[in-house]
Amino acid sequence: MGTTIAKVNIMEYDTVALDDANNAVVIIDQTLLPGRTELAALKTAQEIWEAIYLLRVRGAPAIGVAAAMGIYILAKQIDTEDFEVFYGKLCEYKEYLDSARPTAVNLSWALKRMAAAALKAGREERKPVSEVKEILRREALEIRDEDIRVCRKIGENGLLLVKPGDGILTHCNAGKLAAVQYGTATAPIYLGQEKGYHFRVFADETRPLLQGARLTAFELCSAGVDVTLICDNMSANVMSKGWIQAVFVGCDRVAANGDTANKIGTSVVAAVAKHYGVPVYICATTSTIDMETPAGAEIKIEERPAHEVTEMWYKEPMAPEGIKVYNPAFDVTDHKLISGIVTEYGIARAPYTESLKEIMDKKADS
Ligand code: MRU
């Protein structure tokens, strides 16, 4: 479970932090929100794996940062001076943490980046294991710092797509709680708030795990943003009234053709938005763009347990005992329904096969 360490105001804390002195990854435990705001210290491989699997820490960028810090904490405890022995054990931890959730590419992206840093320092540059561990610490902190910088930049780019007073609909939580600060889909909202834009945000509750109600509504309220909670089946209603000028959502993996996996229900919102002529913007850190996956059909979609649908959050089961349940955690939004993919390197537009490649080339050259 990890250790509970304090009650906090979420706006004052990073979603994921490193406590090097105590060999821990510190997270805001998102399964307790909005009722209780508590930090948890994760120290063992099992605690880190469980925290990711149980969504105590969730959201694509936050999972990546937690995994990077987690593997550093575990690497510190590998007791050998032999780099090959060290690296073998590190790879075991990497595979284990990577198995916690399949869809968000940031998890494997961050773990691969950490393993590559170790390999370069230890095998290529023949640095002692103690130095490799220090390099891993710096890499994990750089992944965190990058996330903060990148999300702010997404906010600046996303802000160009809306104007003061606009209504913005969002699904799931692609907020501060899904990253370290700012979030992705919420970054334009937070930056707009800094400029006094007064957006009116509509947050889908996001069945079955209620990330919209428990997390997005909570964090935006805590930040003083004008936010209205709606059920998932109300998006057509609010769009038909002309209350929504843009949809901003996050993503867990963007394929090379622009197809995007995000929280289950995102594709429904996108189809409804197309009907009402509302633009749909995917806010994506480039670490969520997977150029090795050609199209959405190839993205592995996580399926989760039945009880999340039948009884979780209810006082008593709300479905017959033993009912068949299908519970995919994500769906793929067809690139044809997407008006733009907002990244830290600019906004990609159709045709995405070309624009995403240009964005990734820009990143490689920077
Ligand atoms: O299952 P979750 O809560 O981890 O799903 C999260 C989402 O689908 C988010 O929209 C996505 O990770 C974007 S995060 C900036």
PDB file of C-alpha atoms in Angstrom, residues 155-279:
ATOM      1  CA  GLY A 155      -0.948  25.320 -22.410  1.00  0.00           C
ATOM      2  CA  GLU A 156       0.541  28.237 -24.381  1.00  0.00           C
ATOM      3  CA  ASN A 157      -0.144  26.512 -27.711  1.00  0.00           C
ATOM      4  CA  GLY A 158      -3.642  25.399 -26.692  1.00  0.00           C
ATOM      5  CA  LEU A 159      -4.549  28.892 -25.554  1.00  0.00           C
ATOM      6  CA  LEU A 160      -4.238  30.084 -29.160  1.00  0.00           C
ATOM      7  CA  LEU A 161      -7.282  27.946 -30.024  1.00  0.00           C
ATOM      8  CA  VAL A 162      -9.801  29.538 -27.651  1.00  0.00           C
ATOM      9  CA  LYS A 163     -10.893  32.966 -26.497  1.00  0.00           C
ATOM     10  CA  PRO A 164     -11.950  34.503 -23.178  1.00  0.00           C
ATOM     11  CA  GLY A 165     -15.338  33.276 -21.950  1.00  0.00           C
ATOM     12  CA  ASP A 166     -15.354  30.130 -24.127  1.00  0.00           C
ATOM     13  CA  GLY A 167     -17.002  26.922 -22.953  1.00  0.00           C
ATOM     14  CA  ILE A 168     -14.605  23.981 -22.902  1.00  0.00           C
ATOM     15  CA  LEU A 169     -15.621  20.365 -22.450  1.00  0.00           C
ATOM     16  CA  THR A 170     -13.144  17.813 -21.121  1.00  0.00           C
ATOM     17  CA  HIS A 171     -13.321  14.080 -20.453  1.00  0.00           C
ATOM     18  CA  CYS A 172     -11.538  12.034 -17.764  1.00  0.00           C
ATOM     19  CA  ASN A 173      -8.696  13.817 -16.003  1.00  0.00           C
ATOM     20  CA  ALA A 174      -5.896  15.174 -18.131  1.00  0.00           C
ATOM     21  CA  GLY A 175      -5.158  17.701 -15.436  1.00  0.00           C
ATOM     22  CA  LYS A 176      -2.449  18.471 -12.945  1.00  0.00           C
ATOM     23  CA  LEU A 177      -3.281  15.140 -11.293  1.00  0.00           C
ATOM     24  CA  ALA A 178      -2.455  13.295 -14.525  1.00  0.00           C
ATOM     25  CA  ALA A 179       0.939  15.007 -14.853  1.00  0.00           C
ATOM     26  CA  VAL A 180       3.158  16.833 -12.340  1.00  0.00           C
ATOM     27  CA  GLN A 181       1.767  20.358 -12.691  1.00  0.00           C
ATOM     28  CA  TYR A 182      -0.594  22.044 -15.236  1.00  0.00           C
ATOM     29  CA  GLY A 183      -1.747  18.777 -16.909  1.00  0.00           C
ATOM     30  CA  THR A 184      -2.200  18.628 -20.660  1.00  0.00           C
ATOM     31  CA  ALA A 185      -5.871  19.319 -21.483  1.00  0.00           C
ATOM     32  CA  THR A 186      -6.123  21.614 -18.450  1.00  0.00           C
ATOM     33  CA  ALA A 187      -2.915  23.523 -19.210  1.00  0.00           C
ATOM     34  CA  PRO A 188      -4.676  26.026 -21.553  1.00  0.00           C
ATOM     35  CA  ILE A 189      -7.358  26.423 -18.871  1.00  0.00           C
ATOM     36  CA  TYR A 190      -4.844  27.166 -16.098  1.00  0.00           C
ATOM     37  CA  LEU A 191      -2.827  29.504 -18.320  1.00  0.00           C
ATOM     38  CA  GLY A 192      -6.037  31.218 -19.434  1.00  0.00           C
ATOM     39  CA  GLN A 193      -6.984  31.660 -15.801  1.00  0.00           C
ATOM     40  CA  GLU A 194      -3.618  33.363 -15.154  1.00  0.00           C
ATOM     41  CA  LYS A 195      -4.620  35.854 -17.889  1.00  0.00           C
ATOM     42  CA  GLY A 196      -8.184  36.312 -16.572  1.00  0.00           C
ATOM     43  CA  TYR A 197      -9.882  34.502 -19.490  1.00  0.00           C
ATOM     44  CA  HIS A 198     -12.812  33.124 -17.411  1.00  0.00           C
ATOM     45  CA  PHE A 199     -13.422  29.893 -19.287  1.00  0.00           C
ATOM     46  CA  ARG A 200     -16.539  27.893 -18.456  1.00  0.00           C
ATOM     47  CA  VAL A 201     -15.393  24.287 -18.167  1.00  0.00           C
ATOM     48  CA  PHE A 202     -17.700  21.266 -18.415  1.00  0.00           C
ATOM     49  CA  ALA A 203     -16.232  18.078 -16.942  1.00  0.00           C
ATOM     50  CA  ASP A 204     -17.665  14.691 -17.954  1.00  0.00           C
ATOM     51  CA  GLU A 205     -17.959  12.511 -14.860  1.00  0.00           C
ATOM     52  CA  THR A 206     -16.213   9.650 -16.756  1.00  0.00           C
ATOM     53  CA  ARG A 207     -17.703   6.292 -15.872  1.00  0.00           C
ATOM     54  CA  PRO A 208     -16.727   3.871 -14.498  1.00  0.00           C
ATOM     55  CA  LEU A 209     -13.867   5.278 -12.395  1.00  0.00           C
ATOM     56  CA  LEU A 210     -15.183   8.862 -12.235  1.00  0.00           C
ATOM     57  CA  GLN A 211     -11.893  10.626 -12.967  1.00  0.00           C
ATOM     58  CA  GLY A 212     -13.891  13.624 -14.237  1.00  0.00           C
ATOM     59  CA  ALA A 213     -16.030  13.944 -11.110  1.00  0.00           C
ATOM     60  CA  ARG A 214     -13.479  12.940  -8.497  1.00  0.00           C
ATOM     61  CA  LEU A 215     -10.370  14.520 -10.029  1.00  0.00           C
ATOM     62  CA  THR A 216     -11.011  17.110 -12.769  1.00  0.00           C
ATOM     63  CA  ALA A 217     -13.943  18.783 -11.028  1.00  0.00           C
ATOM     64  CA  PHE A 218     -11.986  18.691  -7.784  1.00  0.00           C
ATOM     65  CA  GLU A 219      -8.706  20.114  -9.070  1.00  0.00           C
ATOM     66  CA  LEU A 220     -10.363  22.833 -11.161  1.00  0.00           C
ATOM     67  CA  CYS A 221     -12.588  23.803  -8.206  1.00  0.00           C
ATOM     68  CA  SER A 222      -9.530  23.879  -5.936  1.00  0.00           C
ATOM     69  CA  ALA A 223      -7.874  26.233  -8.450  1.00  0.00           C
ATOM     70  CA  GLY A 224     -10.928  28.515  -8.580  1.00  0.00           C
ATOM     71  CA  VAL A 225     -11.880  27.671 -12.190  1.00  0.00           C
ATOM     72  CA  ASP A 226     -15.579  27.874 -13.222  1.00  0.00           C
ATOM     73  CA  VAL A 227     -16.376  24.167 -13.665  1.00  0.00           C
ATOM     74  CA  THR A 228     -19.687  22.335 -14.120  1.00  0.00           C
ATOM     75  CA  LEU A 229     -19.915  18.576 -13.708  1.00  0.00           C
ATOM     76  CA  ILE A 230     -22.027  16.639 -16.230  1.00  0.00           C
ATOM     77  CA  CYS A 231     -22.770  12.939 -16.713  1.00  0.00           C
ATOM     78  CA  ASP A 232     -21.106  11.262 -19.688  1.00  0.00           C
ATOM     79  CA  ASN A 233     -24.380  11.129 -21.613  1.00  0.00           C
ATOM     80  CA  MET A 234     -24.938  14.913 -21.473  1.00  0.00           C
ATOM     81  CA  SER A 235     -22.328  16.100 -23.970  1.00  0.00           C
ATOM     82  CA  ALA A 236     -24.848  16.306 -26.856  1.00  0.00           C
ATOM     83  CA  ASN A 237     -27.168  18.346 -24.648  1.00  0.00           C
ATOM     84  CA  VAL A 238     -24.570  20.981 -23.719  1.00  0.00           C
ATOM     85  CA  MET A 239     -23.195  21.138 -27.268  1.00  0.00           C
ATOM     86  CA  SER A 240     -26.675  21.533 -28.791  1.00  0.00           C
ATOM     87  CA  LYS A 241     -27.225  24.568 -26.546  1.00  0.00           C
ATOM     88  CA  GLY A 242     -24.081  26.203 -27.921  1.00  0.00           C
ATOM     89  CA  TRP A 243     -22.345  26.112 -24.554  1.00  0.00           C
ATOM     90  CA  ILE A 244     -19.178  24.409 -25.836  1.00  0.00           C
ATOM     91  CA  GLN A 245     -16.680  26.106 -28.166  1.00  0.00           C
ATOM     92  CA  ALA A 246     -13.931  23.477 -27.913  1.00  0.00           C
ATOM     93  CA  VAL A 247     -13.225  20.019 -26.543  1.00  0.00           C
ATOM     94  CA  PHE A 248      -9.809  19.577 -24.912  1.00  0.00           C
ATOM     95  CA  VAL A 249      -8.808  16.062 -23.887  1.00  0.00           C
ATOM     96  CA  GLY A 250      -5.569  14.279 -23.075  1.00  0.00           C
ATOM     97  CA  CYS A 251      -4.320  10.977 -24.467  1.00  0.00           C
ATOM     98  CA  ASP A 252      -2.518   7.803 -23.519  1.00  0.00           C
ATOM     99  CA  ARG A 253      -1.055   6.956 -26.912  1.00  0.00           C
ATOM    100  CA  VAL A 254      -1.179   8.730 -30.266  1.00  0.00           C
ATOM    101  CA  ALA A 255      -0.497   6.495 -33.280  1.00  0.00           C
ATOM    102  CA  ALA A 256       1.527   7.752 -36.257  1.00  0.00           C
ATOM    103  CA  ASN A 257      -1.666   8.424 -38.257  1.00  0.00           C
ATOM    104  CA  GLY A 258      -3.190  10.566 -35.470  1.00  0.00           C
ATOM    105  CA  ASP A 259      -5.601   7.940 -34.104  1.00  0.00           C
ATOM    106  CA  THR A 260      -5.632   8.531 -30.360  1.00  0.00           C
ATOM    107  CA  ALA A 261      -6.266   6.255 -27.390  1.00  0.00           C
ATOM    108  CA  ASN A 262      -7.736   8.068 -24.409  1.00  0.00           C
ATOM    109  CA  LYS A 263     -10.158   7.301 -21.605  1.00  0.00           C
ATOM    110  CA  ILE A 264     -13.176   5.237 -22.634  1.00  0.00           C
ATOM    111  CA  GLY A 265     -15.887   7.560 -23.938  1.00  0.00           C
ATOM    112  CA  THR A 266     -13.560  10.060 -25.604  1.00  0.00           C
ATOM    113  CA  SER A 267     -14.504   8.779 -29.065  1.00  0.00           C
ATOM    114  CA  VAL A 268     -18.200   9.262 -28.222  1.00  0.00           C
ATOM    115  CA  VAL A 269     -17.533  12.899 -27.258  1.00  0.00           C
ATOM    116  CA  ALA A 270     -15.560  13.370 -30.492  1.00  0.00           C
ATOM    117  CA  ALA A 271     -18.368  11.914 -32.643  1.00  0.00           C
ATOM    118  CA  VAL A 272     -20.942  14.129 -30.909  1.00  0.00           C
ATOM    119  CA  ALA A 273     -18.664  17.171 -31.298  1.00  0.00           C
ATOM    120  CA  LYS A 274     -18.303  16.481 -35.026  1.00  0.00           C
ATOM    121  CA  HIS A 275     -22.109  16.476 -35.309  1.00  0.00           C
ATOM    122  CA  TYR A 276     -22.350  19.866 -33.585  1.00  0.00           C
ATOM    123  CA  GLY A 277     -19.340  21.394 -35.362  1.00  0.00           C
ATOM    124  CA  VAL A 278     -17.296  21.733 -32.154  1.00  0.00           C
ATOM    125  CA  PRO A 279     -13.520  21.287 -32.642  1.00  0.00           C
TER     126      PRO A 279
END
